[in-house]
Amino acid sequence: MCGIVGYIGKKRAVDVILKGLSYLEYRGYDSAGIALISDNSARIFKAPGKLSNLKEILCLQKESDINATTGIGHTRWATHGLPTEINAHPHTCNCKSLTIVHNGIIENYKDLKPVLEKKGCKFLSQTDTEVAAHLIAHEFNETKDLLKAVQSAVKKLKGAYAFCVTHKSMPDRIIAARKNAPLIIGVGEGENFIASDIPAIIEYTKKAIYLSDNQVAEIKAESIKIYDENDNLIANKVENLPFEPIALSKMGYKHFMLKEIHEQPDVVRNVLVDKLHDEDTAVVLDDVQLTKDELEKINRIQIIACGTSLHAGLVGKYVFEELTGIPVDVEASSEYIYRNTIADENTLVIGISQSGETADTITAIKQAKDKNSHILIITNRKDSAMARLADSLLPINAGIEVSVAATKSYMAQLLSLYLLAIYFAENKNSKNSLIKDIKKELLTLPSKLEAILNDTKNIENIAKKYSSYKNFIFIARGINYPSALEGALKLKEISYINATGYPAGELKHGPIAMLDETMPVLAILNEGIVYDKVLSNCEEAKARQAKLIGVTNFIDEKHKNLFDDTVIIPEIKDIVSPALNIVVLQLLAYHISEYLGKDVDQPRNLAKSVTVE
Ligand code: M6R
């Protein structure tokens, strides 16, 4: 992961870079660093932990030490080496003339390191990046040309990288290179920018060049030159950026996560607008680029995604199979790759990703593309690498999601999958009355979500009551089994409580051995085909002294002696209920984490965008 920012122009580079990095902290926050280049000097400042620590260090510096107009900066998600100051970027060479910030993994760094050591390079950190610093410095010593040095070095690097390189003898340029990691060059007037993502530079320019894999760029204040993998100069393809300057405001909420949870009714309205008008009119999905004939030939669907997006995919499987009869496999992207997956031109491969940058999913999509399958991407970033691989692109329009824990993007993914499944069913001329029911439910979903969000006291009290437990089990069956997985993921990632989701029927096949009064069980029970079965599984848990929390839309006398605590959600058909149940689980996780005083928006060890495999 990691976020990088580069600036060259007339402004104080430190200001532009720090601001840019603040928009990239979602990519990692294990450490931050900056290199400021001027008049044959390269000043490096680094700090472990969040960007605020680096800012404190910079505040203590003399103005003359930080007034350079060229610089590069980095916010790190540790892959190789502890999140210490020594491992923080920028990295440098023996004589500290060259500096580099890097996002990605240099896979052959262990092969390159001893060779460089033999040539006299002294390594200070445990990072793979330092190898690239020494390698480029070595090439520079031969050529005295930074561009050529980078061009020659990248041919020796394996793996993924996006990096910016400077040399103190050339403060008028930054060299950038990219392979399998995002990097854009913001085009300004008398100034230029480099960044891992648009929010870092959108305040300054709306024009950018998306660097492609294996390209190297030489960026000066007045010029940008891009070279292909054969070192040939190519024409610049300047594109308009799709963003307005972003006001990253919590809008009065204590955390971004809480704000994003509360945005969900509007997110649903946004997804539905222009696509679902009423229960009697067919869903409109102009984004699907399949002809009716091609659509009819689709005989298999594969959904690939990671984390929360994977859980959305699991809900999608239930809906698709129910409405269309097409078999659907859902698989973690990291498991889909590096094996012979069975797909062909009649397979629809759906990639789901909030960021559109998740490395595992990108690799999986590329693998599916090679099998000539139609690639449909559901993402919150229509400018992302994944979006660019799509045959059909379904943007979810959830708005920027800042909190590392995904909430509103999950809601938008669910809604997009419901619409997609209905679209397929309607194009296959299914006259299923269920379709009408689902449409009706989707249209009333915003007000039902609002009903939950307007009164969260009960959930807050439950959160407080259970916050001291060290373990949790979430159970459900059928279409809410993915809700149990997602609820458990939310809780563990922001509170560090060990939480596991199980199909309720699986409890008796092993996990029940763990149950006693120290292990609360949260059960999701919706009125429907599996209701009684889940109720029986709850009885089994109760008989083992587990504390029981029920999340249900059904008021039942039987709950009284069974559940220690209950959350009642509005009436809803089972097939759409994951969209309501999840909000209860998001709020529960949020309030437990908040009560425990954890860093809700930036939990330890995580990053919003996982750009390494
Ligand atoms: O951007 P993506 O949807 O591809 O990200 C996938 C996962 O990394 C992500 O959902 C992760 O699990 C979230 N932190 C969950 O809240």
XYZ file of C-alpha atoms and ligand atoms in Angstrom:
629
model
C 0.000 0.000 0.000
C 1.527 3.334 1.091
C 0.827 6.770 -0.316
C 3.326 8.924 -2.158
C 3.282 12.583 -3.106
C 5.783 14.616 -5.100
C 5.857 18.325 -5.835
C 8.014 20.537 -8.030
C 7.217 24.206 -8.668
C 7.248 27.517 -6.844
C 5.359 26.708 -3.648
C 6.916 25.386 -0.453
C 6.977 21.673 -1.266
C 6.514 20.760 2.392
C 3.040 22.342 2.499
C 1.777 20.674 -0.672
C 3.222 17.307 0.309
C 1.926 17.278 3.892
C -1.543 18.224 2.738
C -1.422 15.606 -0.007
C -0.258 12.940 2.411
C -3.109 13.770 4.767
C -5.490 12.662 1.981
C -3.491 9.481 1.466
C -3.313 8.286 5.068
C -6.040 5.804 4.162
C -3.269 3.938 2.314
C -1.268 3.396 5.501
C -0.240 5.239 8.629
C 2.635 3.245 10.123
C 5.114 6.065 9.500
C 5.561 9.168 7.371
C 8.499 10.972 5.830
C 9.524 13.701 3.439
C 12.636 14.685 1.467
C 13.149 18.343 0.524
C 15.588 18.994 -2.278
C 17.346 22.309 -2.981
C 20.759 23.742 -3.857
C 22.688 20.511 -3.665
C 21.012 19.468 -0.430
C 18.520 16.720 0.382
C 16.905 17.117 3.788
C 15.059 14.072 5.054
C 12.563 14.124 7.916
C 10.800 10.978 9.140
C 8.645 9.851 12.025
C 7.085 6.542 13.044
C 3.313 6.532 13.474
C 0.843 8.898 11.938
C 1.482 11.938 9.789
C 0.823 14.196 12.796
C 4.137 12.999 14.290
C 6.005 14.117 11.168
C 4.187 17.445 11.227
C 5.375 18.033 14.810
C 8.974 17.423 13.778
C 8.671 19.774 10.807
C 7.204 22.531 12.989
C 10.458 22.584 14.958
C 12.645 23.199 11.879
C 14.195 26.486 10.756
C 12.375 28.025 7.799
C 15.541 27.878 5.677
C 15.660 24.093 6.159
C 12.154 23.457 4.889
C 11.566 26.070 2.200
C 12.561 23.898 -0.777
C 10.236 23.924 -3.774
C 10.995 20.322 -4.761
C 10.156 17.384 -2.570
C 8.734 13.890 -2.173
C 6.742 12.420 0.696
C 5.389 9.107 1.889
C 2.901 7.568 4.272
C 3.678 3.909 4.959
C 1.875 0.644 5.449
C 4.656 -1.685 6.561
C 5.345 -4.722 4.387
C 9.068 -5.364 4.963
C 10.431 -4.288 8.332
C 8.836 -2.922 11.478
C 7.018 0.415 11.432
C 10.063 2.246 12.853
C 11.732 5.522 11.946
C 14.618 3.720 10.290
C 12.232 1.829 7.991
C 10.204 4.954 7.183
C 10.565 6.429 3.691
C 12.261 8.307 2.030
C 15.198 5.941 1.746
C 18.567 6.934 0.469
C 21.998 5.716 -0.650
C 25.387 5.729 1.136
C 26.111 9.403 0.390
C 22.463 10.430 1.006
C 22.298 12.278 -2.315
C 19.488 10.216 -3.784
C 16.084 9.858 -2.132
C 13.211 7.570 -2.990
C 9.629 7.019 -1.809
C 8.008 3.770 -2.881
C 4.663 2.012 -2.862
C 4.670 -1.719 -3.648
C 6.971 -4.674 -3.083
C 10.302 -5.265 -4.809
C 10.081 -9.044 -4.953
C 13.711 -9.701 -5.888
C 15.227 -7.435 -3.233
C 16.845 -10.402 -1.466
C 18.707 -11.297 -4.669
C 19.793 -7.729 -5.357
C 20.890 -6.844 -1.822
C 24.013 -9.060 -1.540
C 25.166 -7.949 -4.980
C 24.883 -4.310 -3.925
C 26.519 -5.008 -0.563
C 29.501 -6.463 -2.389
C 29.745 -3.173 -4.266
C 29.954 -1.307 -0.955
C 26.317 -0.324 -0.339
C 25.489 -0.048 3.356
C 21.910 -0.956 4.284
C 20.335 0.661 7.307
C 16.737 -0.556 7.113
C 14.963 -3.881 6.626
C 12.970 -2.557 3.674
C 12.894 -3.720 0.080
C 12.818 -0.052 -0.957
C 16.340 0.667 0.239
C 17.560 -1.843 -2.329
C 15.979 0.266 -5.068
C 17.638 3.394 -3.611
C 21.097 1.837 -3.761
C 20.470 0.260 -7.147
C 19.431 3.566 -8.721
C 22.291 5.421 -6.985
C 24.694 2.884 -8.396
C 23.333 3.394 -11.907
C 23.497 7.169 -11.360
C 27.173 6.997 -10.484
C 27.788 5.445 -13.899
C 25.607 7.739 -16.018
C 25.245 10.967 -13.977
C 21.747 11.093 -15.446
C 18.868 10.422 -13.031
C 16.354 9.484 -15.746
C 18.734 6.973 -17.319
C 19.621 5.617 -13.886
C 15.968 4.905 -13.103
C 15.295 3.508 -16.585
C 18.179 1.118 -16.209
C 17.332 0.163 -12.591
C 13.665 -0.650 -13.210
C 14.693 -3.272 -15.753
C 16.356 -5.115 -12.868
C 13.415 -4.839 -10.475
C 10.731 -7.505 -10.123
C 7.424 -7.003 -8.341
C 5.249 -3.951 -7.914
C 6.313 -0.377 -7.568
C 5.274 3.198 -7.877
C 8.057 5.488 -6.857
C 9.476 9.002 -6.973
C 13.213 9.577 -7.010
C 15.245 12.753 -6.515
C 18.950 13.586 -6.511
C 20.333 16.584 -4.672
C 22.500 17.547 -7.627
C 19.336 17.896 -9.748
C 16.723 19.721 -7.662
C 14.909 20.697 -10.861
C 13.476 17.216 -11.488
C 11.690 14.235 -9.980
C 11.748 10.875 -11.719
C 8.672 8.691 -11.296
C 8.107 5.089 -12.334
C 5.246 2.667 -12.092
C 4.488 -1.048 -12.390
C 1.369 -2.630 -10.877
C 0.839 0.200 -8.400
C -1.111 3.416 -8.957
C 0.598 6.697 -9.815
C -0.715 9.887 -11.380
C 1.042 13.051 -12.454
C -0.937 16.214 -11.797
C -0.361 18.781 -14.517
C -0.088 22.370 -13.283
C 1.175 25.685 -14.625
C 4.800 26.199 -13.683
C 4.382 23.345 -11.218
C 3.641 19.640 -11.351
C 2.521 17.004 -8.884
C 2.837 13.284 -8.416
C 0.559 11.193 -6.237
C -0.792 7.739 -5.536
C -4.329 9.046 -5.723
C -6.362 12.020 -6.889
C -7.432 13.522 -3.526
C -3.793 14.417 -2.821
C -3.595 16.851 -5.744
C -7.141 17.775 -6.740
C -6.970 21.067 -4.850
C -4.229 22.221 -7.238
C -5.129 20.793 -10.619
C -7.873 18.950 -12.460
C -5.581 17.667 -15.192
C -3.487 14.557 -14.851
C -1.579 11.870 -16.656
C -2.223 8.323 -15.475
C 1.154 6.656 -15.684
C 0.888 3.147 -17.174
C 2.813 0.067 -16.153
C 6.523 0.108 -17.057
C 6.539 3.822 -17.863
C 9.078 6.226 -16.415
C 8.498 9.987 -16.220
C 10.848 12.930 -15.854
C 8.944 15.724 -14.146
C 10.170 19.299 -13.984
C 8.239 22.437 -13.005
C 7.705 23.358 -16.664
C 7.670 19.955 -18.376
C 6.653 16.319 -18.124
C 8.304 13.704 -20.307
C 7.022 10.123 -20.315
C 9.042 7.174 -21.597
C 7.806 3.682 -22.405
C 9.465 0.412 -21.390
C 11.875 0.690 -24.334
C 12.896 4.182 -23.154
C 11.145 5.856 -26.094
C 9.598 9.255 -25.437
C 5.815 9.026 -25.847
C 3.066 11.613 -26.145
C 1.459 12.801 -22.917
C -2.161 11.739 -22.523
C -3.638 14.388 -20.251
C -7.046 13.537 -18.754
C -9.541 15.519 -16.737
C -9.825 14.348 -13.182
C -13.298 13.295 -12.057
C -13.205 14.865 -8.593
C -14.141 18.162 -6.994
C -11.821 19.289 -4.190
C -12.766 17.100 -1.281
C -13.827 18.519 2.024
C -12.908 15.690 4.337
C -15.196 16.786 7.098
C -16.771 14.636 9.778
C -19.826 16.907 9.623
C -20.149 16.957 13.395
C -19.825 13.195 13.863
C -17.104 11.976 16.193
C -15.636 9.669 13.562
C -15.795 9.235 9.791
C -17.107 5.704 10.348
C -20.159 6.986 12.206
C -20.754 9.657 9.572
C -20.478 7.062 6.806
C -22.874 4.688 8.610
C -25.389 7.527 8.814
C -24.958 8.371 5.127
C -26.358 4.986 4.086
C -29.972 5.996 3.441
C -28.718 8.600 0.960
C -26.268 6.138 -0.530
C -29.192 3.795 -1.260
C -31.134 6.650 -2.897
C -28.043 7.476 -4.991
C -27.635 3.925 -6.226
C -31.299 3.589 -7.120
C -31.770 6.925 -8.862
C -32.381 6.507 -12.617
C -32.075 2.732 -12.266
C -35.114 1.682 -10.291
C -38.238 3.793 -10.750
C -41.035 1.644 -9.399
C -41.883 -1.987 -8.844
C -43.623 -2.360 -12.217
C -40.875 -0.890 -14.397
C -37.809 -2.826 -15.498
C -34.482 -1.929 -13.932
C -32.346 0.316 -16.179
C -28.654 -0.563 -16.159
C -27.023 1.171 -19.100
C -23.623 0.322 -17.654
C -23.993 -3.349 -18.568
C -22.318 -3.777 -21.951
C -23.759 -7.193 -22.777
C -26.185 -7.638 -25.639
C -29.385 -9.557 -24.887
C -27.948 -12.446 -26.850
C -24.654 -12.428 -24.894
C -26.535 -12.117 -21.638
C -28.675 -15.131 -22.448
C -25.548 -17.194 -23.098
C -24.088 -16.489 -19.644
C -24.228 -19.854 -17.901
C -21.918 -19.219 -14.995
C -21.015 -16.302 -12.750
C -17.856 -15.907 -10.715
C -17.616 -13.160 -8.116
C -14.142 -12.199 -6.932
C -13.384 -9.734 -4.159
C -11.699 -9.306 -0.783
C -12.838 -8.488 2.749
C -16.089 -6.601 2.984
C -16.512 -6.600 -0.798
C -16.288 -10.392 -0.698
C -19.128 -10.481 1.831
C -21.237 -8.324 -0.485
C -20.460 -10.861 -3.216
C -21.743 -13.695 -1.010
C -25.078 -11.902 -0.634
C -25.031 -11.402 -4.411
C -24.731 -15.165 -4.932
C -27.963 -15.821 -3.042
C -29.832 -13.138 -4.968
C -28.497 -14.114 -8.400
C -29.147 -17.816 -7.942
C -32.635 -17.169 -6.577
C -33.634 -14.789 -9.368
C -31.782 -16.117 -12.395
C -30.959 -19.776 -11.740
C -27.406 -19.119 -12.962
C -24.821 -20.871 -10.740
C -22.597 -18.389 -8.922
C -19.203 -19.043 -7.315
C -17.825 -16.473 -4.913
C -14.157 -16.554 -4.099
C -11.552 -14.480 -2.305
C -9.393 -12.939 -5.017
C -6.218 -14.215 -3.352
C -7.539 -17.785 -3.717
C -8.771 -17.311 -7.280
C -5.295 -16.559 -8.521
C -2.362 -18.890 -9.151
C -4.532 -21.875 -10.060
C -6.364 -22.993 -13.152
C -9.769 -21.371 -12.780
C -12.528 -22.666 -15.037
C -14.041 -19.794 -16.984
C -14.796 -19.055 -20.621
C -16.586 -16.527 -22.833
C -19.942 -17.561 -21.362
C -18.777 -16.819 -17.844
C -19.556 -13.449 -16.307
C -16.797 -12.471 -13.897
C -17.811 -9.810 -11.386
C -15.025 -8.017 -9.545
C -16.143 -6.030 -6.512
C -13.918 -3.445 -4.874
C -14.510 -0.208 -3.028
C -11.107 1.178 -3.975
C -10.704 -0.475 -7.359
C -7.015 -0.799 -6.447
C -6.913 -4.031 -4.422
C -3.928 -5.915 -5.833
C -5.335 -9.430 -5.304
C -8.546 -8.543 -7.113
C -6.709 -6.810 -9.966
C -4.564 -9.917 -10.511
C -7.664 -12.153 -10.393
C -9.486 -9.956 -12.896
C -6.522 -10.038 -15.271
C -6.506 -13.836 -14.992
C -10.220 -13.979 -15.833
C -9.730 -11.561 -18.722
C -7.263 -13.992 -20.268
C -10.091 -16.562 -20.410
C -12.213 -14.165 -22.492
C -14.867 -13.880 -19.815
C -16.932 -10.689 -19.677
C -15.522 -8.588 -16.815
C -18.010 -6.527 -14.842
C -16.537 -4.288 -12.171
C -18.527 -2.912 -9.244
C -16.465 -0.158 -7.646
C -16.610 3.143 -5.822
C -13.733 4.481 -7.932
C -14.592 4.731 -11.600
C -11.117 6.131 -12.271
C -9.325 3.145 -10.701
C -7.041 0.519 -12.224
C -9.803 -2.080 -11.877
C -12.327 0.164 -13.625
C -9.930 0.382 -16.535
C -9.998 -3.408 -16.898
C -13.787 -3.544 -17.051
C -15.892 -4.591 -20.022
C -18.857 -3.318 -18.012
C -18.346 -0.768 -15.258
C -20.916 -0.317 -12.501
C -19.890 2.637 -10.334
C -21.567 2.463 -6.917
C -21.454 6.230 -6.257
C -21.150 5.907 -2.477
C -18.945 8.990 -2.233
C -15.474 8.994 -0.743
C -15.197 6.557 2.166
C -12.533 7.643 4.623
C -12.897 5.204 7.500
C -10.788 2.093 6.981
C -13.763 -0.023 8.016
C -16.017 -0.200 4.975
C -19.676 0.584 5.703
C -21.506 2.692 3.134
C -19.544 1.136 0.266
C -20.835 -2.294 1.405
C -24.379 -0.958 1.322
C -23.867 0.438 -2.179
C -22.309 -2.836 -3.349
C -25.297 -4.792 -2.002
C -27.724 -2.494 -3.784
C -25.767 -2.716 -7.037
C -25.849 -6.508 -6.837
C -29.610 -6.548 -6.225
C -30.112 -4.313 -9.261
C -27.781 -6.387 -11.392
C -29.496 -9.652 -10.469
C -32.908 -8.143 -11.215
C -31.593 -6.781 -14.525
C -30.379 -10.252 -15.497
C -33.635 -11.880 -14.408
C -35.725 -9.342 -16.327
C -33.616 -9.766 -19.450
C -34.089 -13.492 -19.204
C -37.835 -12.757 -19.078
C -38.304 -14.149 -15.586
C -41.758 -13.193 -14.367
C -40.839 -13.891 -10.810
C -43.151 -12.191 -8.273
C -40.145 -12.089 -5.984
C -38.574 -9.492 -8.288
C -41.490 -7.176 -7.645
C -41.218 -7.738 -3.895
C -37.511 -6.965 -3.921
C -38.046 -3.780 -5.912
C -40.697 -2.673 -3.432
C -38.346 -3.363 -0.532
C -35.426 -1.548 -2.166
C -37.541 1.557 -2.672
C -38.538 1.679 0.999
C -35.082 0.774 2.266
C -33.911 4.381 2.934
C -36.743 5.063 5.368
C -36.196 1.731 7.145
C -32.493 2.490 7.464
C -33.395 5.891 8.869
C -35.636 4.222 11.443
C -32.631 2.251 12.742
C -30.265 5.207 12.598
C -32.639 7.592 14.352
C -32.716 5.522 17.519
C -29.453 3.804 18.364
C -29.664 3.972 22.187
C -30.423 0.256 22.575
C -27.459 -0.692 20.380
C -25.187 1.706 22.302
C -26.244 0.111 25.621
C -25.612 -3.376 24.280
C -22.204 -2.246 23.003
C -21.269 -0.930 26.442
C -22.518 -4.098 28.168
C -20.498 -6.429 25.918
C -17.387 -4.337 25.332
C -15.297 -6.209 27.915
C -15.732 -9.624 26.270
C -12.656 -10.922 24.504
C -14.426 -13.221 22.031
C -17.635 -13.147 20.012
C -19.469 -15.506 17.700
C -21.879 -14.239 15.029
C -24.343 -16.741 13.577
C -26.961 -16.676 10.836
C -28.198 -18.847 8.012
C -29.034 -18.356 4.378
C -28.716 -14.907 2.940
C -27.678 -13.482 6.310
C -24.720 -15.804 6.755
C -22.609 -13.163 4.911
C -24.044 -10.580 7.355
C -22.612 -12.653 10.215
C -19.227 -12.717 8.479
C -19.314 -8.986 7.832
C -20.488 -8.162 11.385
C -17.637 -10.217 12.822
C -15.128 -8.563 10.473
C -16.310 -5.097 11.502
C -15.974 -5.913 15.182
C -12.531 -7.480 14.954
C -10.991 -4.879 12.693
C -11.884 -1.843 14.789
C -11.996 -3.254 18.337
C -9.442 -6.110 18.080
C -11.979 -8.448 19.752
C -11.736 -11.971 18.392
C -15.007 -12.329 16.473
C -15.956 -15.113 14.065
C -18.946 -15.540 11.796
C -20.430 -19.024 11.339
C -23.386 -20.494 9.502
C -25.660 -21.166 12.514
C -26.012 -24.824 11.553
C -22.247 -25.289 11.737
C -22.096 -24.351 15.410
C -22.735 -27.930 16.496
C -19.949 -29.227 14.247
C -17.146 -27.749 16.338
C -17.464 -24.123 17.436
C -20.031 -25.040 20.110
C -17.118 -26.476 22.106
C -15.977 -22.900 22.780
C -19.289 -21.756 24.233
C -19.652 -20.775 27.870
C -20.622 -17.624 29.737
C -17.510 -15.811 28.438
C -18.484 -16.162 24.757
C -21.421 -14.028 23.609
C -23.285 -15.263 20.535
C -24.983 -12.750 18.265
C -27.687 -14.347 16.139
C -29.406 -12.825 13.118
C -32.926 -14.197 12.696
C -35.260 -12.971 10.040
C -38.747 -14.151 9.500
C -38.417 -16.621 6.657
C -37.400 -20.123 5.716
C -34.486 -20.455 8.167
C -36.020 -18.604 11.136
C -36.958 -21.689 13.195
C -33.651 -23.346 12.430
C -31.640 -20.385 13.711
C -33.899 -20.259 16.763
C -32.998 -23.898 17.531
C -29.314 -23.126 17.097
C -29.739 -20.266 19.586
C -31.334 -22.703 22.072
C -28.295 -24.954 21.694
C -26.012 -22.002 22.462
C -28.143 -20.972 25.453
C -27.890 -24.487 26.872
C -24.094 -23.910 26.969
C -24.500 -20.731 29.046
C -23.548 -18.402 26.201
C -24.899 -14.855 26.455
C -27.208 -14.330 23.476
C -27.941 -11.204 21.467
C -30.718 -11.465 18.884
C -31.010 -9.196 15.845
C -34.431 -9.792 14.359
C -37.387 -8.317 12.500
C -39.812 -10.682 14.210
C -41.404 -10.131 17.590
C -41.732 -13.585 19.080
C -42.656 -14.657 22.629
C -39.913 -17.282 22.399
C -37.252 -14.547 22.421
C -38.058 -13.526 25.991
C -36.346 -16.387 27.794
C -33.793 -16.939 25.091
C -32.058 -13.652 24.400
C -30.205 -11.571 26.939
C -30.553 -8.619 24.590
C -32.496 -8.002 21.405
C -32.356 -5.471 18.584
C -35.548 -5.238 16.559
C -35.178 -4.043 12.981
C -38.073 -2.872 10.757
C -40.169 -5.417 8.903
C -38.417 -6.544 5.724
C -38.428 -9.532 3.356
C -35.654 -11.992 4.163
C -33.971 -11.579 0.768
C -33.349 -7.846 1.328
C -32.752 -8.080 5.085
C -28.906 -8.101 4.886
C -29.141 -4.396 4.005
C -30.828 -3.660 7.344
C -29.127 -6.186 9.603
C -25.674 -4.983 8.683
C -26.372 -1.481 9.948
C -27.065 -2.870 13.436
C -23.787 -4.780 13.323
C -21.843 -1.760 12.039
C -23.227 0.357 14.882
C -22.492 -2.324 17.455
C -18.874 -2.627 16.289
C -18.531 1.153 16.151
C -19.825 1.743 19.681
C -17.774 -1.100 21.189
C -14.632 0.286 19.564
C -15.467 3.821 20.604
C -16.269 2.726 24.163
C -12.915 0.922 24.340
C -11.166 4.071 23.140
C -9.722 2.470 20.009
C -8.684 4.367 16.906
C -11.980 3.782 15.073
C -11.132 5.313 11.698
C -7.554 4.116 11.464
C -7.302 0.764 13.253
C -3.847 -0.646 13.793
C -2.070 -2.638 11.075
C -4.671 -1.853 8.407
C -4.955 0.391 5.362
C -7.950 1.400 3.312
C -6.468 0.395 0.020
C -4.509 -2.860 -0.130
C -2.280 -2.521 -3.165
C 0.065 -5.414 -2.417
C -0.697 -9.089 -3.003
O -11.190 -1.734 -1.813
P -11.684 -3.142 -1.675
O -13.151 -3.235 -1.520
O -11.164 -4.040 -2.758
O -11.024 -3.642 -0.312
C -11.178 -4.951 0.123
C -10.821 -5.096 1.579
O -9.504 -4.741 1.803
C -11.729 -4.235 2.468
O -13.070 -4.528 2.264
C -11.393 -4.466 3.957
O -11.742 -5.761 4.312
C -12.104 -3.428 4.825
N -11.175 -2.881 5.774
C -13.212 -3.985 5.619
O -13.822 -3.036 6.423
